[in-house]
Amino acid sequence: MGKYIVRRLLLMIPVVVGATFLIYAMVFAMPGDPLAGRCGERPCNPAFAAKFRADHNLNDPLPIQYAKYLGNLAQGDLGETFQQVKVADELQQRYPITTRLAIIAILFELFIGVLAGVLSGIRRGKFIDNLVLVSTLIVIAIPTFVIGSLAQYAFGLKLGWFPVTVSPQATWFELLLPGMVLGAISLAYVARLTRTNLVENLRADYVRTATAKGLSRARTVGVHTLRNSLIPVVTFVGADFGGLLGGAIITERIFNIRGVGGYIFQSIHSRDGVAVVGAVTVLVIVFLFMNLIVDLLYGVLDPRISHD
Amino acid sequence: MRGTTRTVAVAAVSAAALLAAGCSSGGNTPSASTSTAASAKAGGAVTVHGCTPQNPFIPANTNETCGGNVLDAVVSKLVRYNPDTAAPEMDIAEKIESSDNQNFKVTLVKGYKFTDGTEVKAKNFVDAWNWNRYGPNGTLNSYFFDVFEGAPDLDCGTFDKDQGTGENDPKAGDPDCKGKPPKAKTLSGLKVVDDYTFEIKTTEKVSNLAVRLGYTAYAPLPDSFFKDDGKAYGTNPVGAGPYILEAYNKGSDMVLTKNKDYKGKFPGQVDKITFKIYQDTEAAYKDVQADNLDLLDSVPDSALAGERYKTDLPDRNEAKAVGTFASISFPSSKADKSYDNPKLRQAISMAIDRKTIVDKILAGTRVPATGWVSPIVDGYKAGACGEFCTYDAAKAKALFDEAGGYTGKMTIGYNADGNHKGWTEAACNSIAKALGVECVATPYPDFATFRTKITGEEMKGMFRTGWQMDYPSIENFLAPLYGTGAGSNDSRYSNPAFDKLMTEAAAAADGATANAKYQEAEALLKDDLPVIPMWYGKAVVGWSTKVANVKVTPFGTFDLTSVTVK
């Protein structure tokens, strides 16, 4: 087990370096000059353009630019954006907010999703099953920005239960509504995944054995069946956590949350390679760790899977 | 041009999102036009919609509204623009005199103080302008100082001015001027006479110098600025204006407090102004509805549709004509020869039904253009474009046939990150229907890509362009856009007669003569039609129930000195 974890951690190093290079190269290859939109609808004056290029190493070819970036990175310096703000400062401010948002979304989708999945799984074909199926279908079919805007309008503006937008402090309470909006679509998938797996596993031999042994219904379902049925759900949720961190752009815009998704979007837009690489590298690391945790959880959920 | 920088500025002229903020120091008399409950009392705090500044808060490096709106409340200039009419009014300057439009004498009012306690003296202006223009400092707004005599001597030796702008050539020059220092460190056209007087000599005759001097870039800088070349100033600007920048919390807000020692003519009313940064105006709009935000300078498109904002914010909204101009430009001959016939260009212009597009697509938030100059500036003359900007499908078709028709497909390029899809497509439809040609609106992924194509003269087919004024003058709508070799002359238009009139107008002895010359020059554009006028902009703004005496300037910004809390 320990050996397995060490091996996985070592493997992360080349992945992270490779990912930063790929991202850097992609931003570099994007069409459009970072200076083209900077001075309005007139070209920047040559003195400013030259200074700007020199300050941000834009005159160098890609490998040298990247080498300079890595050199700074090795000293713990993530660089400065075109707006002359330190990338590290931005990330330090934004990642905690986005993480809180993602945690709320994950908890929401796990609790409600698994509960709905179990209920509809054990009452297959009954009213509750159909209700869950139809309601999840509706949630999946509606785009996030519609759900978000509607929730903001109804619960924020009309009823006044939640703040309309999130303040710079971004407290847990303020993030509750955005988090639920963000988790809504994943919730639908979690419910459906849980239900399908549960229904399948309920027909398995070991469940019949458990029932024949005289175990209570709650124990048969809750311990024996559900544990096995959760493997695909855990895989999904693990990957989803990373996705929610970087992909919450729409929710962040609607509720004016100063998160990572919007930051990456803006930076790509302004061809700000340093900012994009910094933010995405952290995302890559999060993804890698989530993957590791998910793989380790497999062993816990199903003892037949071993990492030794 | 103040305004467009990528993300924020993509909307450029369309969304009125970033109208230039030349003025903000306003009168202390409450406005009658927009005040709802005129219980004008000083004090209190207001929140204003803000966005992320693209540069440090240095006047010469601020060319967009996110930073500009903040800086404008912090600095005072020689003149300020009247918040209602945009006419220049003396602020720090007591008077600006000239007998020949080339030699000016500026006398300062005594007693203006920077927030670090030092007095504003003549040398603070001269030093500031020298620094702003000095090549190695590489400031964004350095071209504003080209008007002074001796400006070229401050360029780095390596720049070859004759080789075009060079901004797209990475090897354009040695940025630090290493080994190639500029010829001079100071502008020969500026001379300090005594503490409260200085003299200006311009390269050519300029009839509207006083109007230009209200732009933020001309603000005086305190002595402390030059100690570290503005490094400290950039995060903590020291101005002589009615407000002080107390804190800039990156990504969330900028807090201004009232300058207690302000002795000038245009003090503010409220004690605290907070610019709250939003990524999306939609969220800001919802906050105005919920009274979480007081002033919003750009109502989002969703609320403009069907004029929903009028019911959402009853008696708390205004649509104000501002100094912006939207157009469709023809490609330069180098990029695309197929539009070279002026008759063809006139026919295309006549084939566009501006009024219907404004009403149906843009929810009436623009005014169809009848010329190239915004109605809000002094010297505007209606109908400069004449019949060519009046929709007439039959006449357009006749002219089109006379011009020999058009082979192939017409295109109108636009940047897809701004809100331009709807109207460019509608304009194309209108052209296609009237002239019986194929016309397609062609998106480019974003503003940066779009502008690179245009400035590189690689853009084939027509493309959208926009302009927002730097300072309220008819000259600003003509010279930078259609003068031979001018910075924003995207169609590479060149007409010696036009250039001659520009020079004559600048030398004119009085405003009326100058305006007449400018109008004459504008009339020339009708014959060549290098650019199709589309419409003039309006800023649609809204405010909360907590504020009164809200006044919108012709720059589309709020006059922060007149607003009060109820």
mmCIF file of N, CA, C and O in Angstrom, chain A residues 31-34 36-51 53-54 59 82-85 93 152 157 164-165 168 252-254 256-258 262 266 269-271, chain B residues 1 4-6 52 54-56 63 137-140 142-143 165 167-168 170 175 250-252 277-280 283 286-287 290 417 446 448-449 451-452 464 466-467 470 487-488:
data_model
loop_
_atom_site.group_PDB
_atom_site.id
_atom_site.type_symbol
_atom_site.label_atom_id
_atom_site.label_comp_id
_atom_site.label_asym_id
_atom_site.label_seq_id
_atom_site.Cartn_x
_atom_site.Cartn_y
_atom_site.Cartn_z
ATOM 1 N N PRO A 31 -4.035 32.370 -31.540
ATOM 2 C CA PRO A 31 -3.913 33.511 -32.446
ATOM 3 C C PRO A 31 -4.209 34.806 -31.698
ATOM 4 O O PRO A 31 -4.842 34.792 -30.657
ATOM 5 N N GLY A 32 -3.750 35.901 -32.240
ATOM 6 C CA GLY A 32 -4.031 37.191 -31.605
ATOM 7 C C GLY A 32 -2.878 37.633 -30.745
ATOM 8 O O GLY A 32 -2.282 36.863 -30.023
ATOM 9 N N ASP A 33 -2.591 38.904 -30.833
ATOM 10 C CA ASP A 33 -1.468 39.496 -30.129
ATOM 11 C C ASP A 33 -1.967 40.019 -28.789
ATOM 12 O O ASP A 33 -2.990 40.680 -28.743
ATOM 13 N N PRO A 34 -1.277 39.725 -27.679
ATOM 14 C CA PRO A 34 -1.738 40.242 -26.381
ATOM 15 C C PRO A 34 -1.864 41.761 -26.382
ATOM 16 O O PRO A 34 -2.608 42.327 -25.586
ATOM 17 N N ALA A 36 -2.911 43.558 -28.979
ATOM 18 C CA ALA A 36 -3.813 44.065 -30.008
ATOM 19 C C ALA A 36 -5.018 44.772 -29.422
ATOM 20 O O ALA A 36 -5.494 45.753 -29.959
ATOM 21 N N GLY A 37 -5.545 44.265 -28.326
ATOM 22 C CA GLY A 37 -6.744 44.900 -27.785
ATOM 23 C C GLY A 37 -6.427 45.830 -26.634
ATOM 24 O O GLY A 37 -7.319 46.395 -26.028
ATOM 25 N N ARG A 38 -5.158 45.946 -26.326
ATOM 26 C CA ARG A 38 -4.781 46.606 -25.092
ATOM 27 C C ARG A 38 -4.945 48.127 -25.145
ATOM 28 O O ARG A 38 -5.131 48.772 -24.131
ATOM 29 N N CYS A 39 -4.845 48.686 -26.305
ATOM 30 C CA CYS A 39 -4.894 50.143 -26.422
ATOM 31 C C CYS A 39 -6.147 50.585 -27.142
ATOM 32 O O CYS A 39 -6.123 51.543 -27.913
ATOM 33 N N GLY A 40 -7.239 49.868 -26.926
ATOM 34 C CA GLY A 40 -8.464 50.260 -27.590
ATOM 35 C C GLY A 40 -8.363 49.962 -29.074
ATOM 36 O O GLY A 40 -7.709 49.027 -29.473
ATOM 37 N N GLU A 41 -9.036 50.759 -29.865
ATOM 38 C CA GLU A 41 -9.074 50.463 -31.286
ATOM 39 C C GLU A 41 -7.942 51.152 -32.027
ATOM 40 O O GLU A 41 -8.027 51.397 -33.212
ATOM 41 N N ARG A 42 -6.916 51.508 -31.295
ATOM 42 C CA ARG A 42 -5.747 52.034 -31.997
ATOM 43 C C ARG A 42 -4.537 51.207 -31.571
ATOM 44 O O ARG A 42 -4.532 50.622 -30.498
ATOM 45 N N PRO A 43 -3.529 51.126 -32.427
ATOM 46 C CA PRO A 43 -2.368 50.333 -32.047
ATOM 47 C C PRO A 43 -1.629 50.977 -30.876
ATOM 48 O O PRO A 43 -1.654 52.198 -30.720
ATOM 49 N N CYS A 44 -0.989 50.147 -30.053
ATOM 50 C CA CYS A 44 -0.219 50.683 -28.938
ATOM 51 C C CYS A 44 0.984 51.440 -29.485
ATOM 52 O O CYS A 44 1.527 51.077 -30.519
ATOM 53 N N ASN A 45 1.408 52.460 -28.759
ATOM 54 C CA ASN A 45 2.581 53.173 -29.247
ATOM 55 C C ASN A 45 3.811 52.289 -29.073
ATOM 56 O O ASN A 45 3.879 51.448 -28.182
ATOM 57 N N PRO A 46 4.789 52.439 -29.970
ATOM 58 C CA PRO A 46 5.920 51.511 -30.017
ATOM 59 C C PRO A 46 6.694 51.422 -28.706
ATOM 60 O O PRO A 46 7.114 50.331 -28.313
ATOM 61 N N ALA A 47 6.852 52.545 -28.025
ATOM 62 C CA ALA A 47 7.630 52.515 -26.790
ATOM 63 C C ALA A 47 6.938 51.649 -25.748
ATOM 64 O O ALA A 47 7.564 50.819 -25.079
ATOM 65 N N PHE A 48 5.621 51.810 -25.629
ATOM 66 C CA PHE A 48 4.875 50.990 -24.668
ATOM 67 C C PHE A 48 4.935 49.525 -25.073
ATOM 68 O O PHE A 48 5.172 48.643 -24.244
ATOM 69 N N ALA A 49 4.723 49.274 -26.381
ATOM 70 C CA ALA A 49 4.711 47.888 -26.867
ATOM 71 C C ALA A 49 6.039 47.207 -26.564
ATOM 72 O O ALA A 49 6.073 46.076 -26.074
ATOM 73 N N ALA A 50 7.132 47.908 -26.819
ATOM 74 C CA ALA A 50 8.454 47.309 -26.613
ATOM 75 C C ALA A 50 8.686 47.008 -25.141
ATOM 76 O O ALA A 50 9.168 45.940 -24.761
ATOM 77 N N LYS A 51 8.287 47.942 -24.269
ATOM 78 C CA LYS A 51 8.474 47.765 -22.833
ATOM 79 C C LYS A 51 7.632 46.597 -22.327
ATOM 80 O O LYS A 51 8.076 45.762 -21.559
ATOM 81 N N ARG A 53 6.486 44.022 -24.046
ATOM 82 C CA ARG A 53 7.025 42.739 -24.520
ATOM 83 C C ARG A 53 8.234 42.309 -23.716
ATOM 84 O O ARG A 53 8.394 41.139 -23.378
ATOM 85 N N ALA A 54 9.090 43.281 -23.435
ATOM 86 C CA ALA A 54 10.297 42.946 -22.684
ATOM 87 C C ALA A 54 9.944 42.525 -21.264
ATOM 88 O O ALA A 54 10.456 41.537 -20.750
ATOM 89 N N ASN A 59 9.229 38.521 -26.337
ATOM 90 C CA ASN A 59 10.080 38.505 -27.526
ATOM 91 C C ASN A 59 10.782 37.168 -27.725
ATOM 92 O O ASN A 59 11.269 36.879 -28.802
ATOM 93 N N PHE A 82 -0.391 40.285 -16.657
ATOM 94 C CA PHE A 82 -0.263 41.511 -17.438
ATOM 95 C C PHE A 82 -0.734 42.714 -16.628
ATOM 96 O O PHE A 82 -0.372 43.835 -16.886
ATOM 97 N N GLN A 83 -1.620 42.471 -15.660
ATOM 98 C CA GLN A 83 -2.115 43.574 -14.843
ATOM 99 C C GLN A 83 -1.190 43.845 -13.666
ATOM 100 O O GLN A 83 -1.530 44.593 -12.762
ATOM 101 N N GLN A 84 -0.028 43.211 -13.694
ATOM 102 C CA GLN A 84 1.001 43.383 -12.682
ATOM 103 C C GLN A 84 0.521 42.989 -11.291
ATOM 104 O O GLN A 84 0.829 43.630 -10.302
ATOM 105 N N VAL A 85 -0.264 41.927 -11.262
ATOM 106 C CA VAL A 85 -0.670 41.345 -9.990
ATOM 107 C C VAL A 85 0.034 39.991 -9.907
ATOM 108 O O VAL A 85 0.139 39.282 -10.897
ATOM 109 N N GLN A 93 -5.958 33.802 -3.051
ATOM 110 C CA GLN A 93 -7.238 34.395 -2.723
ATOM 111 C C GLN A 93 -8.396 33.587 -3.305
ATOM 112 O O GLN A 93 -9.446 33.448 -2.701
ATOM 113 N N GLN A 152 -31.256 32.436 -8.347
ATOM 114 C CA GLN A 152 -30.854 33.747 -7.851
ATOM 115 C C GLN A 152 -32.065 34.686 -7.778
ATOM 116 O O GLN A 152 -32.252 35.418 -6.806
ATOM 117 N N LEU A 157 -33.511 37.353 -4.913
ATOM 118 C CA LEU A 157 -34.133 38.654 -5.140
ATOM 119 C C LEU A 157 -35.553 38.723 -4.595
ATOM 120 O O LEU A 157 -35.922 39.674 -3.921
ATOM 121 N N VAL A 164 -27.985 37.944 -2.864
ATOM 122 C CA VAL A 164 -28.084 37.893 -4.328
ATOM 123 C C VAL A 164 -26.732 37.567 -4.956
ATOM 124 O O VAL A 164 -26.625 36.712 -5.829
ATOM 125 N N THR A 165 -25.703 38.260 -4.488
ATOM 126 C CA THR A 165 -24.360 37.941 -4.966
ATOM 127 C C THR A 165 -23.462 37.679 -3.754
ATOM 128 O O THR A 165 -23.835 37.969 -2.628
ATOM 129 N N PRO A 168 -16.832 39.687 -1.204
ATOM 130 C CA PRO A 168 -15.430 39.259 -1.330
ATOM 131 C C PRO A 168 -15.025 38.232 -0.268
ATOM 132 O O PRO A 168 -14.140 37.421 -0.496
ATOM 133 N N GLU A 252 -19.922 31.057 -11.213
ATOM 134 C CA GLU A 252 -19.134 32.164 -10.662
ATOM 135 C C GLU A 252 -19.580 33.504 -11.231
ATOM 136 O O GLU A 252 -19.655 34.502 -10.528
ATOM 137 N N ARG A 253 -19.878 33.521 -12.496
ATOM 138 C CA ARG A 253 -20.304 34.785 -13.120
ATOM 139 C C ARG A 253 -21.653 35.235 -12.577
ATOM 140 O O ARG A 253 -21.847 36.393 -12.246
ATOM 141 N N ILE A 254 -22.596 34.287 -12.491
ATOM 142 C CA ILE A 254 -23.942 34.653 -12.064
ATOM 143 C C ILE A 254 -23.922 35.243 -10.658
ATOM 144 O O ILE A 254 -24.541 36.258 -10.387
ATOM 145 N N ASN A 256 -21.258 36.341 -9.023
ATOM 146 C CA ASN A 256 -20.091 37.203 -8.833
ATOM 147 C C ASN A 256 -19.140 36.647 -7.769
ATOM 148 O O ASN A 256 -18.767 37.329 -6.828
ATOM 149 N N ILE A 257 -18.766 35.384 -7.939
ATOM 150 C CA ILE A 257 -17.822 34.749 -7.019
ATOM 151 C C ILE A 257 -16.425 34.906 -7.597
ATOM 152 O O ILE A 257 -16.212 34.689 -8.787
ATOM 153 N N ARG A 258 -15.468 35.324 -6.762
ATOM 154 C CA ARG A 258 -14.099 35.519 -7.257
ATOM 155 C C ARG A 258 -13.365 34.200 -7.215
ATOM 156 O O ARG A 258 -12.515 33.983 -6.362
ATOM 157 N N GLY A 262 -13.425 31.610 -13.441
ATOM 158 C CA GLY A 262 -13.498 32.893 -14.114
ATOM 159 C C GLY A 262 -12.113 33.473 -14.362
ATOM 160 O O GLY A 262 -11.867 34.103 -15.388
ATOM 161 N N GLN A 266 -10.711 34.501 -17.999
ATOM 162 C CA GLN A 266 -10.236 35.860 -18.295
ATOM 163 C C GLN A 266 -8.790 35.858 -18.779
ATOM 164 O O GLN A 266 -8.428 36.591 -19.698
ATOM 165 N N HIS A 269 -8.398 34.693 -22.189
ATOM 166 C CA HIS A 269 -8.899 35.748 -23.052
ATOM 167 C C HIS A 269 -7.847 36.815 -23.306
ATOM 168 O O HIS A 269 -7.748 37.359 -24.400
ATOM 169 N N SER A 270 -7.089 37.141 -22.272
ATOM 170 C CA SER A 270 -6.103 38.205 -22.459
ATOM 171 C C SER A 270 -4.742 37.629 -22.826
ATOM 172 O O SER A 270 -3.759 38.341 -22.779
ATOM 173 N N ARG A 271 -4.674 36.347 -23.189
ATOM 174 C CA ARG A 271 -3.424 35.707 -23.602
ATOM 175 C C ARG A 271 -2.377 35.778 -22.503
ATOM 176 O O ARG A 271 -1.195 35.913 -22.778
ATOM 177 N N MET B 1 -7.304 56.610 -27.151
ATOM 178 C CA MET B 1 -8.695 56.313 -26.844
ATOM 179 C C MET B 1 -8.794 55.553 -25.559
ATOM 180 O O MET B 1 -8.135 54.564 -25.364
ATOM 181 N N THR B 4 -11.234 50.414 -24.654
ATOM 182 C CA THR B 4 -11.281 49.020 -24.909
ATOM 183 C C THR B 4 -10.010 48.285 -24.540
ATOM 184 O O THR B 4 -8.969 48.510 -25.115
ATOM 185 N N THR B 5 -10.106 47.411 -23.594
ATOM 186 C CA THR B 5 -9.069 46.440 -23.382
ATOM 187 C C THR B 5 -9.768 45.120 -23.278
ATOM 188 O O THR B 5 -10.657 44.961 -22.481
ATOM 189 N N ARG B 6 -9.322 44.252 -24.048
ATOM 190 C CA ARG B 6 -9.868 42.919 -24.133
ATOM 191 C C ARG B 6 -11.103 42.563 -23.328
ATOM 192 O O ARG B 6 -12.202 42.928 -23.644
ATOM 193 N N THR B 52 -11.848 45.259 -13.028
ATOM 194 C CA THR B 52 -10.440 45.154 -12.667
ATOM 195 C C THR B 52 -9.580 46.103 -13.497
ATOM 196 O O THR B 52 -9.564 46.007 -14.711
ATOM 197 N N GLN B 54 -6.610 47.525 -15.537
ATOM 198 C CA GLN B 54 -5.667 46.765 -16.354
ATOM 199 C C GLN B 54 -4.223 47.179 -16.107
ATOM 200 O O GLN B 54 -3.300 46.507 -16.525
ATOM 201 N N ASN B 55 -4.016 48.311 -15.468
ATOM 202 C CA ASN B 55 -2.671 48.836 -15.278
ATOM 203 C C ASN B 55 -2.603 49.465 -13.894
ATOM 204 O O ASN B 55 -3.625 49.722 -13.281
ATOM 205 N N PRO B 56 -1.361 49.757 -13.428
ATOM 206 C CA PRO B 56 -1.262 50.504 -12.173
ATOM 207 C C PRO B 56 -1.942 51.874 -12.322
ATOM 208 O O PRO B 56 -2.115 52.359 -13.437
ATOM 209 N N ASN B 63 -5.716 53.750 -19.616
ATOM 210 C CA ASN B 63 -6.453 54.099 -20.829
ATOM 211 C C ASN B 63 -7.770 53.354 -20.919
ATOM 212 O O ASN B 63 -8.346 53.218 -21.969
ATOM 213 N N ASN B 137 10.209 55.312 -20.517
ATOM 214 C CA ASN B 137 9.135 55.022 -19.567
ATOM 215 C C ASN B 137 8.005 54.233 -20.219
ATOM 216 O O ASN B 137 7.175 53.643 -19.528
ATOM 217 N N GLY B 138 7.969 54.240 -21.532
ATOM 218 C CA GLY B 138 7.001 53.426 -22.277
ATOM 219 C C GLY B 138 5.573 53.533 -21.794
ATOM 220 O O GLY B 138 4.920 52.530 -21.532
ATOM 221 N N THR B 139 5.053 54.721 -21.664
ATOM 222 C CA THR B 139 3.683 54.852 -21.169
ATOM 223 C C THR B 139 2.672 54.641 -22.293
ATOM 224 O O THR B 139 2.950 54.913 -23.459
ATOM 225 N N LEU B 140 1.503 54.168 -21.888
ATOM 226 C CA LEU B 140 0.420 53.899 -22.842
ATOM 227 C C LEU B 140 -0.075 55.164 -23.527
ATOM 228 O O LEU B 140 -0.425 55.166 -24.690
ATOM 229 N N SER B 142 1.430 58.034 -24.104
ATOM 230 C CA SER B 142 2.465 59.009 -24.451
ATOM 231 C C SER B 142 2.074 59.843 -25.673
ATOM 232 O O SER B 142 2.500 60.977 -25.812
ATOM 233 N N TYR B 143 1.237 59.281 -26.549
ATOM 234 C CA TYR B 143 0.890 60.032 -27.764
ATOM 235 C C TYR B 143 0.097 61.301 -27.469
ATOM 236 O O TYR B 143 0.014 62.195 -28.296
ATOM 237 N N THR B 165 4.180 51.895 -37.340
ATOM 238 C CA THR B 165 4.067 51.875 -35.897
ATOM 239 C C THR B 165 4.967 50.832 -35.265
ATOM 240 O O THR B 165 5.452 51.011 -34.168
ATOM 241 N N GLU B 167 4.378 48.118 -33.900
ATOM 242 C CA GLU B 167 3.952 47.458 -32.673
ATOM 243 C C GLU B 167 3.735 45.973 -32.873
ATOM 244 O O GLU B 167 3.663 45.219 -31.924
ATOM 245 N N ASN B 168 3.652 45.524 -34.120
ATOM 246 C CA ASN B 168 3.457 44.099 -34.341
ATOM 247 C C ASN B 168 4.766 43.380 -34.605
ATOM 248 O O ASN B 168 4.796 42.196 -34.814
ATOM 249 N N PRO B 170 8.062 42.158 -33.119
ATOM 250 C CA PRO B 170 8.691 41.960 -31.809
ATOM 251 C C PRO B 170 10.079 42.574 -31.735
ATOM 252 O O PRO B 170 10.570 42.857 -30.666
ATOM 253 N N PRO B 175 13.963 47.963 -25.780
ATOM 254 C CA PRO B 175 12.999 48.563 -24.864
ATOM 255 C C PRO B 175 13.638 49.488 -23.843
ATOM 256 O O PRO B 175 13.036 50.456 -23.418
ATOM 257 N N LYS B 250 -7.529 43.600 -4.432
ATOM 258 C CA LYS B 250 -7.487 43.034 -5.774
ATOM 259 C C LYS B 250 -8.583 42.000 -5.965
ATOM 260 O O LYS B 250 -8.791 41.136 -5.152
ATOM 261 N N GLY B 251 -9.279 42.156 -7.068
ATOM 262 C CA GLY B 251 -10.319 41.203 -7.387
ATOM 263 C C GLY B 251 -11.640 41.492 -6.709
ATOM 264 O O GLY B 251 -12.663 40.954 -7.110
ATOM 265 N N SER B 252 -11.673 42.337 -5.664
ATOM 266 C CA SER B 252 -12.970 42.565 -5.037
ATOM 267 C C SER B 252 -13.420 44.019 -5.036
ATOM 268 O O SER B 252 -14.502 44.312 -5.517
ATOM 269 N N ILE B 277 -16.043 45.235 -7.751
ATOM 270 C CA ILE B 277 -15.673 44.606 -9.015
ATOM 271 C C ILE B 277 -16.619 43.449 -9.332
ATOM 272 O O ILE B 277 -16.853 42.576 -8.502
ATOM 273 N N TYR B 278 -17.192 43.487 -10.521
ATOM 274 C CA TYR B 278 -18.058 42.411 -11.005
ATOM 275 C C TYR B 278 -17.473 41.832 -12.277
ATOM 276 O O TYR B 278 -16.879 42.556 -13.074
ATOM 277 N N GLN B 279 -17.636 40.526 -12.455
ATOM 278 C CA GLN B 279 -17.195 39.923 -13.714
ATOM 279 C C GLN B 279 -18.277 40.103 -14.762
ATOM 280 O O GLN B 279 -18.027 40.064 -15.948
ATOM 281 N N ASP B 280 -19.501 40.242 -14.303
ATOM 282 C CA ASP B 280 -20.622 40.205 -15.210
ATOM 283 C C ASP B 280 -21.620 41.289 -14.784
ATOM 284 O O ASP B 280 -21.989 41.366 -13.616
ATOM 285 N N ALA B 283 -24.910 40.188 -12.856
ATOM 286 C CA ALA B 283 -24.902 40.069 -11.397
ATOM 287 C C ALA B 283 -25.020 41.444 -10.756
ATOM 288 O O ALA B 283 -25.737 41.623 -9.765
ATOM 289 N N LYS B 286 -28.621 42.640 -10.814
ATOM 290 C CA LYS B 286 -29.451 42.017 -9.777
ATOM 291 C C LYS B 286 -29.183 42.680 -8.431
ATOM 292 O O LYS B 286 -30.098 42.863 -7.626
ATOM 293 N N ASP B 287 -27.915 43.045 -8.206
ATOM 294 C CA ASP B 287 -27.567 43.705 -6.947
ATOM 295 C C ASP B 287 -28.190 45.099 -6.848
ATOM 296 O O ASP B 287 -28.546 45.545 -5.759
ATOM 297 N N ALA B 290 -31.649 44.612 -5.770
ATOM 298 C CA ALA B 290 -31.745 44.236 -4.361
ATOM 299 C C ALA B 290 -31.161 45.310 -3.441
ATOM 300 O O ALA B 290 -30.987 45.076 -2.253
ATOM 301 N N ASP B 417 -16.574 38.024 -29.105
ATOM 302 C CA ASP B 417 -16.666 38.155 -27.654
ATOM 303 C C ASP B 417 -17.394 39.439 -27.254
ATOM 304 O O ASP B 417 -17.677 39.657 -26.088
ATOM 305 N N ASP B 446 -12.017 36.588 -30.835
ATOM 306 C CA ASP B 446 -12.035 37.615 -29.804
ATOM 307 C C ASP B 446 -11.411 38.902 -30.302
ATOM 308 O O ASP B 446 -10.871 38.971 -31.404
ATOM 309 N N ALA B 448 -8.744 40.542 -29.520
ATOM 310 C CA ALA B 448 -7.314 40.569 -29.822
ATOM 311 C C ALA B 448 -7.053 40.050 -31.234
ATOM 312 O O ALA B 448 -6.334 40.656 -32.025
ATOM 313 N N THR B 449 -7.659 38.902 -31.563
ATOM 314 C CA THR B 449 -7.478 38.315 -32.879
ATOM 315 C C THR B 449 -7.992 39.260 -33.966
ATOM 316 O O THR B 449 -7.356 39.476 -34.999
ATOM 317 N N ARG B 451 -8.466 42.555 -33.884
ATOM 318 C CA ARG B 451 -7.675 43.771 -34.087
ATOM 319 C C ARG B 451 -6.335 43.469 -34.756
ATOM 320 O O ARG B 451 -5.827 44.280 -35.522
ATOM 321 N N THR B 452 -5.748 42.311 -34.449
ATOM 322 C CA THR B 452 -4.481 41.958 -35.081
ATOM 323 C C THR B 452 -4.657 41.888 -36.591
ATOM 324 O O THR B 452 -3.834 42.351 -37.357
ATOM 325 N N ARG B 464 -16.489 45.657 -38.456
ATOM 326 C CA ARG B 464 -17.059 46.646 -37.548
ATOM 327 C C ARG B 464 -15.954 47.443 -36.854
ATOM 328 O O ARG B 464 -14.874 46.926 -36.563
ATOM 329 N N GLY B 466 -15.415 50.879 -33.912
ATOM 330 C CA GLY B 466 -16.085 51.745 -32.949
ATOM 331 C C GLY B 466 -15.119 52.791 -32.456
ATOM 332 O O GLY B 466 -13.907 52.630 -32.574
ATOM 333 N N TRP B 467 -15.630 53.855 -31.930
ATOM 334 C CA TRP B 467 -14.762 54.913 -31.430
ATOM 335 C C TRP B 467 -15.429 55.537 -30.229
ATOM 336 O O TRP B 467 -16.645 55.745 -30.228
ATOM 337 N N ASP B 470 -11.750 60.705 -26.785
ATOM 338 C CA ASP B 470 -10.793 60.949 -25.711
ATOM 339 C C ASP B 470 -11.172 62.234 -24.991
ATOM 340 O O ASP B 470 -11.089 62.338 -23.785
ATOM 341 N N GLY B 487 -3.406 57.090 -36.208
ATOM 342 C CA GLY B 487 -3.333 55.867 -35.415
ATOM 343 C C GLY B 487 -4.506 54.918 -35.579
ATOM 344 O O GLY B 487 -4.335 53.716 -35.575
ATOM 345 N N SER B 488 -5.699 55.421 -35.694
ATOM 346 C CA SER B 488 -6.861 54.542 -35.766
ATOM 347 C C SER B 488 -7.531 54.570 -37.132
ATOM 348 O O SER B 488 -8.713 54.312 -37.262
#
